[in-house]
Amino acid sequence: MDWVLLAPLSALLSIVFGGYLFAQVHRVPVGSPEAARVSRAIKEGANAYLRTLYTALVIVAIIVSLALFFLFDVWTAAAYVFGATCSALAGYLGMQVALTANAKSATAAKQGLTAAFPVAFNAGGVMGMAVVGLAVLGMSVTYMISREPEIVLGFSFGATSLALLAKAGGGIYTKTADIGADLVGKVELTLPEDDPRNPAVIADLVGDNVGDVAGMGGDIFDSYVASVVAVMILGAAHMAKDPTAFGIHYVIVPLVFAAAGIVASIVGMLFVRTTEGENPTRALNTGTYATCVAFALLSLGIVYLLEVSLAVFWANVAGLVAGVVIGMTTDYYTSIEQKAVRTTAEAARTGAAINILTGFSYGLLSIIPPMIGIAIATIAAYAVAEAMGVPGMYGISISAVGMLSVSGMVVSSDAYGPIVDNAQGVAEMSGMHSEVVQVCAQMDAAGNTAKAITKGFAICAAGLTALALFGAYTETVHLRVLDLLRPTVIAGAFIGAMMPPAFSAMTILSVGKNAFKMIEEIRRQVREIPGLLEGTADPDYASCVRIASRGALWELVGPGLLAFSMPLIVGFLLGPAALGGFLAGSILVGVVFGLFMANAGGLWDNAKKYIEDGALGGPGSDEHKAAVVGDTVGDPFKDTAGPSVNTLLTVVALIATVFAPFIAKYALPVLYGWL
Amino acid sequence: MDWVLLAPLSALLSIVFGGYLFAQVHRVPVGSPEAARVSRAIKEGANAYLRTLYTALVIVAIIVSLALFFLFDVWTAAAYVFGATCSALAGYLGMQVALTANAKSATAAKQGLTAAFPVAFNAGGVMGMAVVGLAVLGMSVTYMISREPEIVLGFSFGATSLALLAKAGGGIYTKTADIGADLVGKVELTLPEDDPRNPAVIADLVGDNVGDVAGMGGDIFDSYVASVVAVMILGAAHMAKDPTAFGIHYVIVPLVFAAAGIVASIVGMLFVRTTEGENPTRALNTGTYATCVAFALLSLGIVYLLEVSLAVFWANVAGLVAGVVIGMTTDYYTSIEQKAVRTTAEAARTGAAINILTGFSYGLLSIIPPMIGIAIATIAAYAVAEAMGVPGMYGISISAVGMLSVSGMVVSSDAYGPIVDNAQGVAEMSGMHSEVVQVCAQMDAAGNTAKAITKGFAICAAGLTALALFGAYTETVHLRVLDLLRPTVIAGAFIGAMMPPAFSAMTILSVGKNAFKMIEEIRRQVREIPGLLEGTADPDYASCVRIASRGALWELVGPGLLAFSMPLIVGFLLGPAALGGFLAGSILVGVVFGLFMANAGGLWDNAKKYIEDGALGGPGSDEHKAAVVGDTVGDPFKDTAGPSVNTLLTVVALIATVFAPFIAKYALPVLYGWL
């Protein structure tokens, strides 16, 4: 039997289940005309951004697909376009549901948490199902038509192009709007959060969706596909060497695992139930654990069905366990109940500087458990594979697939975050009762934890995926050894190590620059629109949305060119081994920076919330002002630079893998026998 | 002829020249009784710290030398103690001169810059000569007695133990005092800088000496010795393989280079002349360039005299050029005239957060040229060596020696920094005329640039030295290949990559914790000592000095254990290859963090100075307050965590190299044939 058929079947299942969730959300009423009006404004703003994003994507896709057509063939180019389209479509569908669910969830909150929570979670679930469903459908269709993992690599390359634009662009957008709205609105004009008189308030609410729904969805779609493709390429390479010991099932097993991950995610989502007054975080965590258990059981079954080595199961479990360790670490370091957040908040007593230094330090310390977790998972996956006669690097790649297989559930929890954040905004802006706002705030707190955990998960998954692609790359250029005692490998590693900091810096500077423009625009509106602060005239929300959208995508030109060109420059100038070193350097430093930035940002955010909840003088105190500075520093760390590093890692690794055949032939050191 | 004799000879020359410089400083009068009183208070405080430091050193030295005695032999243990003693002695001598030169330089400033500058620079020169003189004397005596590079490695290990204590401890000390003095003194009590009523003012002035004289001296002593030893070990290993092609001269050439570096530094120092009204930075730069040129010429002569391959000369030049690139980059990114500092200052208009984010980003961007510089130097040194029949890794190690050979001049400029910083403090505290203070301020600005350049230099030198030790380590454990496709190497690299961030975080948290205690003590004194703020009663300076001293060294226990234990844990648990990966990971991430932190810190400091010089609203404006927050965040970056990373890199690499013979034999994977 052709087991690969399970993949499109389960993709269809996810689309059906997504449709069911959509229907559940659809039948909830939007509520009052005020709520509908606010929700509509957010939707218009978000769709304006999506139009700009997709225009940018079309331009990039035309250029890259033409290049692929001339360098490779029409199939690779078509797969590239197909990958970009599937990823964009998943983001679009998820966004549309998220954008109606905010008002619906706020309205349902009038009947309490048990009514409001499912609306938001089901809407998030549509995004989760769209991401894994379209990813698995796209990969399996591409594979079944071509039967060549190299063509599926083209699909993955398309997905990563969208991810770079959606994640880094969304990251710049969301923080431009957030910082602008905060610095002028809250600090200068002393308006409360989500006040309709703030001209940037809609841009800010749009930003949450843009960054955490479309951006994070695109990012995980990218890693998810790339990890599967890396295993397929390694599997095919080993099959070519020894077809009897290493059959076609080793090529398709990651696709079947992804299919099982969809089923496991649906099972897990059924476990997400909350009762009145309970912390919704518990419900989300239960869902994640249930998904992990279900997936582990299913993957064991698959290993028997496909008659592949049991090592594949164990490598897979190693990745799954590492994912859980990372989630727990992030939870610990960013939890309002734990020492890191509280010490950081305490430090605000002596002002903003020590608050920032303390959060910075705990952010750095927070990388220790995940780094050790990745180290152990790598050794375990490799050792168990080799012990059972499977190539070790294949085992490491399988562990990346294992970690990402629960993506359906992870994306659902993550997308729940901006929906409830927006629900709170809609509730406040449409003047709902304070008890309703309270329910929304409770859901929002759980959403923040979910978003923080997803960020840690996403960066480690990107790290393992990049490691898997690194394996696929070395296999493609026939590097049997990557010797760190060779000068080109050392030099490549130094240049690769420079990439994540450079990329982060460029995106953060973009946020600063755009926020500056946004601040000028808000000040202009306050000055020029009579009656704005009195609430008798509406601000021009659309102009703020425009500034955030355009700036975000234009600013990507520099970092995007850096990400696309450096692997090619290093590869062609210094050779295939140097590019291997480059990938290793970028992965090492990228995981460090990605984890540190995501966790430090979450930590400062919650230190501020801890004070806002009444600790240390409470809102308005000097401690609070100091903590707000820390939070503002952390904003682009956790929502722009940190998450963009994930995409950077998969982008450079994919470019290396896609262009590997050319680099192996035409690199200068290869042509001239250098080094 | 035994050319190695040149080393002790030139060491004696440096001691004679140092004595001459000391005599020059000695005959300058201290000046008024007030100035003498302030200077004496600083000296007492500094010596109190040195006593604590040396007590800690004795404890560490007893434990480690006993371990070395039992594991190796009495010679290694004795060399260890000798190394620690020489390094401590260099620091002690330099400190004593620096501590008298502050008042003398301030007094001389009454006659203008041309009178004051030589006093400060000559005093810095004593430190410079003490560091290189005692290092070369110690190494050559150890080598001439033992004729074994492994015993000289013991000497280097002793120097690194002192460096860890002096640099990280000094870094914590200086920022504890600085932040405490600023946050309470300047912000709460609105006292001016260096006001005698501030109880922490003496501790702050002591801190400059402790961090930048004793700490930086110990750090460069450490890298300087380690780079020479790494080449000696590699040379001896290659000589053992092929004594005809690779004679004893390849073992001793780094010592002879170091000897030439002393002569070149003396030549360079003679070029340091300033005229009235001129920026002293130019004089210091002229000295550095003259040293580089003189050294390049001398090293070419040595290559001919010793009849070693011309490749040794070129590899050496590659390191020298990389050092200059790094200096220029640091100068650009931290210069008050350039875009990075000005944009960061402009960003203070929207508050502290964007100021911090902008400085953070430029700090990250500043690593690009040095990383590319190291990459090019590595390839160039390796390629030229291999092309001329010398092992490539030996070439890379020689380039580290080349970079560090100008240390005599670099340490002199660097030690000049805290002397003129203190001179300004003495001038203000002893009530000298504002024109005198102005001259001191002018000298201080040049000192800040020199300190910033030294930091960039020191981290890159530490990076190259660690790379050289990495080569020596792999040679000692007979690793001919360090394969990044092996799981233990990957895992080791992930664990190694975690070290610099973890170490940085621990030292920064220590600063925060100690500064907190210091702040409480200052507040207590203000509360309990009547007449303190009116200037009628003296504060208890000594108690602030005590808090800074004790805290700094106690806080080192955690980071010190981490640095000492992790290489051994990784080595014995995961094997020699994993430890190789560990070193590579720590070097890559360490250079990134070290450079970033040093440069970002310098950048924020100068952005604040730019505003204090009258830009953007000038002192006291909101922009200034925002920039002060940035500067405070940057303080432990540039003076605690960043520079400590250097020492961390050499410490872990030296531990790996020292214990390499045991790891090669007794590591678990070796014993049980794992992995």
mmCIF file of N, CA, C and O in Angstrom, chain A residues 183 350 353 356-357 360-361 364-365 371 375 379 382 479-487 491 493-494 501 505 508-509 584 588 593 597 632-633 636-637, chain B residues 183 350 353 356-357 360-361 364-365 371 375 379 382 479-487 491 493-494 501 505 508-509 584 588 593 597 632-633 636-637:
data_model
loop_
_atom_site.group_PDB
_atom_site.id
_atom_site.type_symbol
_atom_site.label_atom_id
_atom_site.label_comp_id
_atom_site.label_asym_id
_atom_site.label_seq_id
_atom_site.Cartn_x
_atom_site.Cartn_y
_atom_site.Cartn_z
ATOM 1 N N LEU A 183 3.897 55.204 23.292
ATOM 2 C CA LEU A 183 4.735 56.351 23.671
ATOM 3 C C LEU A 183 3.971 57.655 23.582
ATOM 4 O O LEU A 183 4.091 58.507 24.462
ATOM 5 N N THR A 350 15.029 50.667 41.582
ATOM 6 C CA THR A 350 16.164 51.571 41.387
ATOM 7 C C THR A 350 16.148 52.174 39.987
ATOM 8 O O THR A 350 17.141 52.740 39.563
ATOM 9 N N ALA A 353 17.150 51.310 34.403
ATOM 10 C CA ALA A 353 18.398 50.670 33.966
ATOM 11 C C ALA A 353 18.581 49.298 34.610
ATOM 12 O O ALA A 353 18.879 48.314 33.923
ATOM 13 N N ILE A 356 16.199 46.758 33.305
ATOM 14 C CA ILE A 356 16.605 46.239 31.995
ATOM 15 C C ILE A 356 17.759 45.258 32.141
ATOM 16 O O ILE A 356 17.747 44.168 31.558
ATOM 17 N N LEU A 357 18.751 45.622 32.973
ATOM 18 C CA LEU A 357 19.904 44.726 33.141
ATOM 19 C C LEU A 357 19.488 43.394 33.742
ATOM 20 O O LEU A 357 19.999 42.342 33.355
ATOM 21 N N PHE A 360 17.563 41.402 31.134
ATOM 22 C CA PHE A 360 18.555 40.984 30.139
ATOM 23 C C PHE A 360 19.297 39.739 30.633
ATOM 24 O O PHE A 360 19.461 38.762 29.900
ATOM 25 N N SER A 361 19.717 39.788 31.899
ATOM 26 C CA SER A 361 20.499 38.668 32.448
ATOM 27 C C SER A 361 19.662 37.397 32.553
ATOM 28 O O SER A 361 20.122 36.314 32.188
ATOM 29 N N LEU A 364 19.272 35.841 29.294
ATOM 30 C CA LEU A 364 20.459 35.059 28.895
ATOM 31 C C LEU A 364 20.498 33.718 29.619
ATOM 32 O O LEU A 364 20.826 32.693 29.027
ATOM 33 N N LEU A 365 20.150 33.746 30.915
ATOM 34 C CA LEU A 365 20.185 32.477 31.664
ATOM 35 C C LEU A 365 19.136 31.495 31.145
ATOM 36 O O LEU A 365 19.327 30.279 31.217
ATOM 37 N N MET A 371 19.310 24.905 25.498
ATOM 38 C CA MET A 371 20.550 24.551 24.793
ATOM 39 C C MET A 371 20.990 23.144 25.201
ATOM 40 O O MET A 371 21.413 22.344 24.362
ATOM 41 N N ALA A 375 21.152 19.775 22.920
ATOM 42 C CA ALA A 375 22.367 18.954 22.895
ATOM 43 C C ALA A 375 22.022 17.491 23.193
ATOM 44 O O ALA A 375 22.472 16.575 22.494
ATOM 45 N N ILE A 379 22.277 14.206 20.602
ATOM 46 C CA ILE A 379 23.061 12.994 20.875
ATOM 47 C C ILE A 379 22.162 11.766 20.935
ATOM 48 O O ILE A 379 22.469 10.716 20.355
ATOM 49 N N TYR A 382 20.849 10.767 17.483
ATOM 50 C CA TYR A 382 21.934 10.222 16.659
ATOM 51 C C TYR A 382 22.336 8.833 17.152
ATOM 52 O O TYR A 382 22.451 7.883 16.365
ATOM 53 N N LEU A 479 29.565 16.188 1.362
ATOM 54 C CA LEU A 479 30.567 16.411 2.408
ATOM 55 C C LEU A 479 30.424 15.259 3.402
ATOM 56 O O LEU A 479 29.402 15.164 4.084
ATOM 57 N N ARG A 480 31.422 14.412 3.487
ATOM 58 C CA ARG A 480 31.295 13.337 4.472
ATOM 59 C C ARG A 480 31.793 13.780 5.834
ATOM 60 O O ARG A 480 31.466 13.213 6.858
ATOM 61 N N VAL A 481 32.638 14.826 5.813
ATOM 62 C CA VAL A 481 33.221 15.344 7.047
ATOM 63 C C VAL A 481 33.175 16.868 6.954
ATOM 64 O O VAL A 481 33.428 17.416 5.881
ATOM 65 N N LEU A 482 32.832 17.542 8.027
ATOM 66 C CA LEU A 482 32.905 19.000 8.026
ATOM 67 C C LEU A 482 33.904 19.372 9.121
ATOM 68 O O LEU A 482 33.563 19.444 10.302
ATOM 69 N N ASP A 483 35.152 19.593 8.695
ATOM 70 C CA ASP A 483 36.243 19.653 9.660
ATOM 71 C C ASP A 483 36.452 21.071 10.177
ATOM 72 O O ASP A 483 36.862 21.966 9.447
ATOM 73 N N LEU A 484 36.198 21.247 11.472
ATOM 74 C CA LEU A 484 36.350 22.559 12.108
ATOM 75 C C LEU A 484 37.803 22.979 12.222
ATOM 76 O O LEU A 484 38.090 24.067 12.710
ATOM 77 N N LEU A 485 38.730 22.146 11.807
ATOM 78 C CA LEU A 485 40.133 22.548 11.819
ATOM 79 C C LEU A 485 40.552 23.121 10.465
ATOM 80 O O LEU A 485 41.690 23.545 10.301
ATOM 81 N N ARG A 486 39.618 23.125 9.473
ATOM 82 C CA ARG A 486 39.913 23.736 8.182
ATOM 83 C C ARG A 486 39.639 25.235 8.272
ATOM 84 O O ARG A 486 38.644 25.650 8.852
ATOM 85 N N PRO A 487 40.475 26.059 7.681
ATOM 86 C CA PRO A 487 40.314 27.508 7.818
ATOM 87 C C PRO A 487 39.025 28.022 7.206
ATOM 88 O O PRO A 487 38.410 28.941 7.738
ATOM 89 N N ALA A 491 36.331 30.196 9.095
ATOM 90 C CA ALA A 491 35.936 31.518 8.588
ATOM 91 C C ALA A 491 34.439 31.552 8.300
ATOM 92 O O ALA A 491 33.749 32.519 8.649
ATOM 93 N N ALA A 493 32.165 29.826 9.735
ATOM 94 C CA ALA A 493 31.452 29.854 11.015
ATOM 95 C C ALA A 493 31.436 31.264 11.606
ATOM 96 O O ALA A 493 30.418 31.713 12.136
ATOM 97 N N PHE A 494 32.553 31.981 11.498
ATOM 98 C CA PHE A 494 32.574 33.354 12.013
ATOM 99 C C PHE A 494 31.598 34.240 11.239
ATOM 100 O O PHE A 494 30.876 35.050 11.824
ATOM 101 N N PRO A 501 22.873 38.307 14.684
ATOM 102 C CA PRO A 501 22.921 39.640 15.283
ATOM 103 C C PRO A 501 22.703 40.744 14.251
ATOM 104 O O PRO A 501 21.983 41.711 14.532
ATOM 105 N N ALA A 505 19.606 43.318 14.401
ATOM 106 C CA ALA A 505 19.860 44.751 14.526
ATOM 107 C C ALA A 505 19.107 45.522 13.450
ATOM 108 O O ALA A 505 18.496 46.561 13.720
ATOM 109 N N ILE A 508 15.410 45.692 14.278
ATOM 110 C CA ILE A 508 15.115 46.572 15.424
ATOM 111 C C ILE A 508 15.264 48.040 15.020
ATOM 112 O O ILE A 508 14.435 48.882 15.387
ATOM 113 N N LEU A 509 16.302 48.328 14.250
ATOM 114 C CA LEU A 509 16.462 49.720 13.791
ATOM 115 C C LEU A 509 15.270 50.144 12.940
ATOM 116 O O LEU A 509 14.830 51.291 13.003
ATOM 117 N N ALA A 584 26.462 26.232 10.397
ATOM 118 C CA ALA A 584 26.652 25.857 11.802
ATOM 119 C C ALA A 584 26.762 27.108 12.679
ATOM 120 O O ALA A 584 26.128 27.191 13.733
ATOM 121 N N LEU A 588 24.054 28.108 15.694
ATOM 122 C CA LEU A 588 24.470 28.246 17.098
ATOM 123 C C LEU A 588 24.089 29.611 17.659
ATOM 124 O O LEU A 588 23.424 29.725 18.685
ATOM 125 N N PHE A 593 20.449 33.801 20.257
ATOM 126 C CA PHE A 593 19.788 35.107 20.182
ATOM 127 C C PHE A 593 18.266 34.976 20.159
ATOM 128 O O PHE A 593 17.567 35.756 20.785
ATOM 129 N N MET A 597 16.136 36.630 23.127
ATOM 130 C CA MET A 597 15.285 37.781 22.854
ATOM 131 C C MET A 597 13.827 37.492 23.151
ATOM 132 O O MET A 597 13.125 38.327 23.735
ATOM 133 N N THR A 632 9.088 48.212 26.765
ATOM 134 C CA THR A 632 9.236 48.777 25.417
ATOM 135 C C THR A 632 10.517 48.281 24.759
ATOM 136 O O THR A 632 10.543 48.025 23.550
ATOM 137 N N VAL A 633 11.589 48.145 25.542
ATOM 138 C CA VAL A 633 12.816 47.559 24.994
ATOM 139 C C VAL A 633 12.549 46.121 24.562
ATOM 140 O O VAL A 633 12.998 45.658 23.510
ATOM 141 N N PRO A 636 10.304 44.849 20.664
ATOM 142 C CA PRO A 636 10.884 44.339 19.402
ATOM 143 C C PRO A 636 11.775 43.121 19.595
ATOM 144 O O PRO A 636 12.009 42.375 18.656
ATOM 145 N N PHE A 637 12.280 42.911 20.836
ATOM 146 C CA PHE A 637 13.042 41.674 21.084
ATOM 147 C C PHE A 637 12.144 40.475 20.846
ATOM 148 O O PHE A 637 12.501 39.556 20.126
ATOM 149 N N LEU B 183 23.374 56.492 40.750
ATOM 150 C CA LEU B 183 21.923 56.435 40.961
ATOM 151 C C LEU B 183 21.505 57.206 42.210
ATOM 152 O O LEU B 183 20.503 57.906 42.194
ATOM 153 N N THR B 350 12.704 60.273 21.994
ATOM 154 C CA THR B 350 11.466 59.550 22.293
ATOM 155 C C THR B 350 11.612 58.746 23.579
ATOM 156 O O THR B 350 10.785 57.886 23.851
ATOM 157 N N ALA B 353 13.766 54.033 26.062
ATOM 158 C CA ALA B 353 13.623 52.726 25.422
ATOM 159 C C ALA B 353 14.213 52.725 24.016
ATOM 160 O O ALA B 353 14.990 51.830 23.658
ATOM 161 N N ILE B 356 17.939 52.930 24.002
ATOM 162 C CA ILE B 356 18.558 51.634 24.297
ATOM 163 C C ILE B 356 18.493 50.714 23.088
ATOM 164 O O ILE B 356 19.480 50.083 22.709
ATOM 165 N N LEU B 357 17.312 50.666 22.443
ATOM 166 C CA LEU B 357 17.179 49.776 21.285
ATOM 167 C C LEU B 357 18.120 50.184 20.161
ATOM 168 O O LEU B 357 18.703 49.328 19.486
ATOM 169 N N PHE B 360 21.686 49.290 21.166
ATOM 170 C CA PHE B 360 21.762 47.832 21.115
ATOM 171 C C PHE B 360 21.976 47.370 19.665
ATOM 172 O O PHE B 360 22.843 46.542 19.390
ATOM 173 N N SER B 361 21.205 47.951 18.753
ATOM 174 C CA SER B 361 21.291 47.534 17.352
ATOM 175 C C SER B 361 22.641 47.897 16.748
ATOM 176 O O SER B 361 23.257 47.085 16.061
ATOM 177 N N LEU B 364 25.228 45.584 17.847
ATOM 178 C CA LEU B 364 25.210 44.320 17.106
ATOM 179 C C LEU B 364 25.839 44.488 15.721
ATOM 180 O O LEU B 364 26.586 43.630 15.258
ATOM 181 N N LEU B 365 25.520 45.619 15.068
ATOM 182 C CA LEU B 365 26.093 45.826 13.730
ATOM 183 C C LEU B 365 27.607 45.982 13.785
ATOM 184 O O LEU B 365 28.308 45.623 12.835
ATOM 185 N N MET B 371 34.288 40.519 12.747
ATOM 186 C CA MET B 371 34.063 39.097 12.462
ATOM 187 C C MET B 371 34.611 38.753 11.074
ATOM 188 O O MET B 371 35.247 37.709 10.884
ATOM 189 N N ALA B 375 37.740 36.333 10.137
ATOM 190 C CA ALA B 375 37.585 35.281 9.126
ATOM 191 C C ALA B 375 38.686 35.396 8.075
ATOM 192 O O ALA B 375 39.327 34.400 7.715
ATOM 193 N N ILE B 379 41.834 32.702 7.329
ATOM 194 C CA ILE B 379 42.093 32.070 6.029
ATOM 195 C C ILE B 379 43.470 32.468 5.514
ATOM 196 O O ILE B 379 44.244 31.625 5.048
ATOM 197 N N TYR B 382 46.312 30.808 7.483
ATOM 198 C CA TYR B 382 46.348 29.371 7.201
ATOM 199 C C TYR B 382 46.871 29.109 5.793
ATOM 200 O O TYR B 382 47.778 28.283 5.593
ATOM 201 N N LEU B 479 43.488 14.984 17.774
ATOM 202 C CA LEU B 479 42.326 15.047 16.888
ATOM 203 C C LEU B 479 42.825 15.576 15.552
ATOM 204 O O LEU B 479 43.241 16.723 15.451
ATOM 205 N N ARG B 480 42.791 14.731 14.515
ATOM 206 C CA ARG B 480 43.237 15.260 13.230
ATOM 207 C C ARG B 480 42.092 15.929 12.497
ATOM 208 O O ARG B 480 42.293 16.721 11.593
ATOM 209 N N VAL B 481 40.879 15.568 12.900
ATOM 210 C CA VAL B 481 39.673 16.109 12.267
ATOM 211 C C VAL B 481 38.685 16.409 13.380
ATOM 212 O O VAL B 481 38.569 15.641 14.334
ATOM 213 N N LEU B 482 37.995 17.547 13.301
ATOM 214 C CA LEU B 482 36.934 17.820 14.261
ATOM 215 C C LEU B 482 35.662 17.955 13.456
ATOM 216 O O LEU B 482 35.349 19.016 12.911
ATOM 217 N N ASP B 483 34.918 16.864 13.386
ATOM 218 C CA ASP B 483 33.847 16.760 12.411
ATOM 219 C C ASP B 483 32.529 17.286 12.977
ATOM 220 O O ASP B 483 31.940 16.702 13.883
ATOM 221 N N LEU B 484 32.071 18.393 12.377
ATOM 222 C CA LEU B 484 30.817 19.006 12.825
ATOM 223 C C LEU B 484 29.599 18.163 12.482
ATOM 224 O O LEU B 484 28.476 18.535 12.815
ATOM 225 N N LEU B 485 29.777 17.055 11.803
ATOM 226 C CA LEU B 485 28.639 16.184 11.540
ATOM 227 C C LEU B 485 28.518 15.097 12.607
ATOM 228 O O LEU B 485 27.598 14.284 12.559
ATOM 229 N N ARG B 486 29.469 15.090 13.584
ATOM 230 C CA ARG B 486 29.360 14.123 14.679
ATOM 231 C C ARG B 486 28.441 14.711 15.759
ATOM 232 O O ARG B 486 28.523 15.898 16.067
ATOM 233 N N PRO B 487 27.602 13.897 16.357
ATOM 234 C CA PRO B 487 26.631 14.439 17.323
ATOM 235 C C PRO B 487 27.299 15.028 18.555
ATOM 236 O O PRO B 487 26.825 16.021 19.099
ATOM 237 N N ALA B 491 26.672 18.684 19.911
ATOM 238 C CA ALA B 491 26.190 18.903 21.280
ATOM 239 C C ALA B 491 27.177 19.761 22.065
ATOM 240 O O ALA B 491 26.784 20.689 22.778
ATOM 241 N N ALA B 493 29.189 21.936 20.882
ATOM 242 C CA ALA B 493 29.110 23.311 20.381
ATOM 243 C C ALA B 493 27.907 24.036 20.989
ATOM 244 O O ALA B 493 28.001 25.211 21.357
ATOM 245 N N PHE B 494 26.776 23.348 21.102
ATOM 246 C CA PHE B 494 25.601 23.988 21.718
ATOM 247 C C PHE B 494 25.875 24.347 23.181
ATOM 248 O O PHE B 494 25.515 25.426 23.658
ATOM 249 N N PRO B 501 26.992 33.684 27.189
ATOM 250 C CA PRO B 501 25.797 34.356 27.710
ATOM 251 C C PRO B 501 25.563 34.056 29.193
ATOM 252 O O PRO B 501 25.208 34.955 29.963
ATOM 253 N N ALA B 505 25.592 36.878 32.054
ATOM 254 C CA ALA B 505 24.389 37.104 32.856
ATOM 255 C C ALA B 505 24.722 37.061 34.338
ATOM 256 O O ALA B 505 24.254 37.898 35.125
ATOM 257 N N ILE B 508 26.522 40.248 35.367
ATOM 258 C CA ILE B 508 25.641 41.437 35.374
ATOM 259 C C ILE B 508 24.692 41.384 36.566
ATOM 260 O O ILE B 508 24.454 42.396 37.237
ATOM 261 N N LEU B 509 24.155 40.196 36.842
ATOM 262 C CA LEU B 509 23.268 40.076 38.010
ATOM 263 C C LEU B 509 24.024 40.425 39.281
ATOM 264 O O LEU B 509 23.466 41.025 40.206
ATOM 265 N N ALA B 584 34.882 25.536 20.221
ATOM 266 C CA ALA B 584 34.486 26.280 19.024
ATOM 267 C C ALA B 584 33.215 27.083 19.300
ATOM 268 O O ALA B 584 33.125 28.265 18.951
ATOM 269 N N LEU B 588 32.990 31.245 19.155
ATOM 270 C CA LEU B 588 32.099 31.952 18.223
ATOM 271 C C LEU B 588 31.168 32.905 18.955
ATOM 272 O O LEU B 588 31.085 34.085 18.651
ATOM 273 N N PHE B 593 29.442 38.163 21.605
ATOM 274 C CA PHE B 593 28.958 38.856 22.807
ATOM 275 C C PHE B 593 29.975 39.870 23.325
ATOM 276 O O PHE B 593 29.610 40.964 23.736
ATOM 277 N N MET B 597 28.969 43.760 23.417
ATOM 278 C CA MET B 597 28.785 44.419 24.712
ATOM 279 C C MET B 597 29.756 45.578 24.898
ATOM 280 O O MET B 597 29.383 46.648 25.373
ATOM 281 N N THR B 632 23.757 53.729 31.816
ATOM 282 C CA THR B 632 23.794 52.834 32.970
ATOM 283 C C THR B 632 23.629 51.376 32.542
ATOM 284 O O THR B 632 24.272 50.484 33.091
ATOM 285 N N VAL B 633 22.771 51.146 31.547
ATOM 286 C CA VAL B 633 22.645 49.781 31.019
ATOM 287 C C VAL B 633 23.976 49.356 30.399
ATOM 288 O O VAL B 633 24.438 48.228 30.571
ATOM 289 N N PRO B 636 27.726 47.959 32.821
ATOM 290 C CA PRO B 636 28.210 46.589 33.035
ATOM 291 C C PRO B 636 28.449 45.827 31.733
ATOM 292 O O PRO B 636 29.195 44.850 31.725
ATOM 293 N N PHE B 637 27.826 46.276 30.628
ATOM 294 C CA PHE B 637 28.115 45.642 29.337
ATOM 295 C C PHE B 637 29.593 45.822 29.017
ATOM 296 O O PHE B 637 30.299 44.883 28.699
#
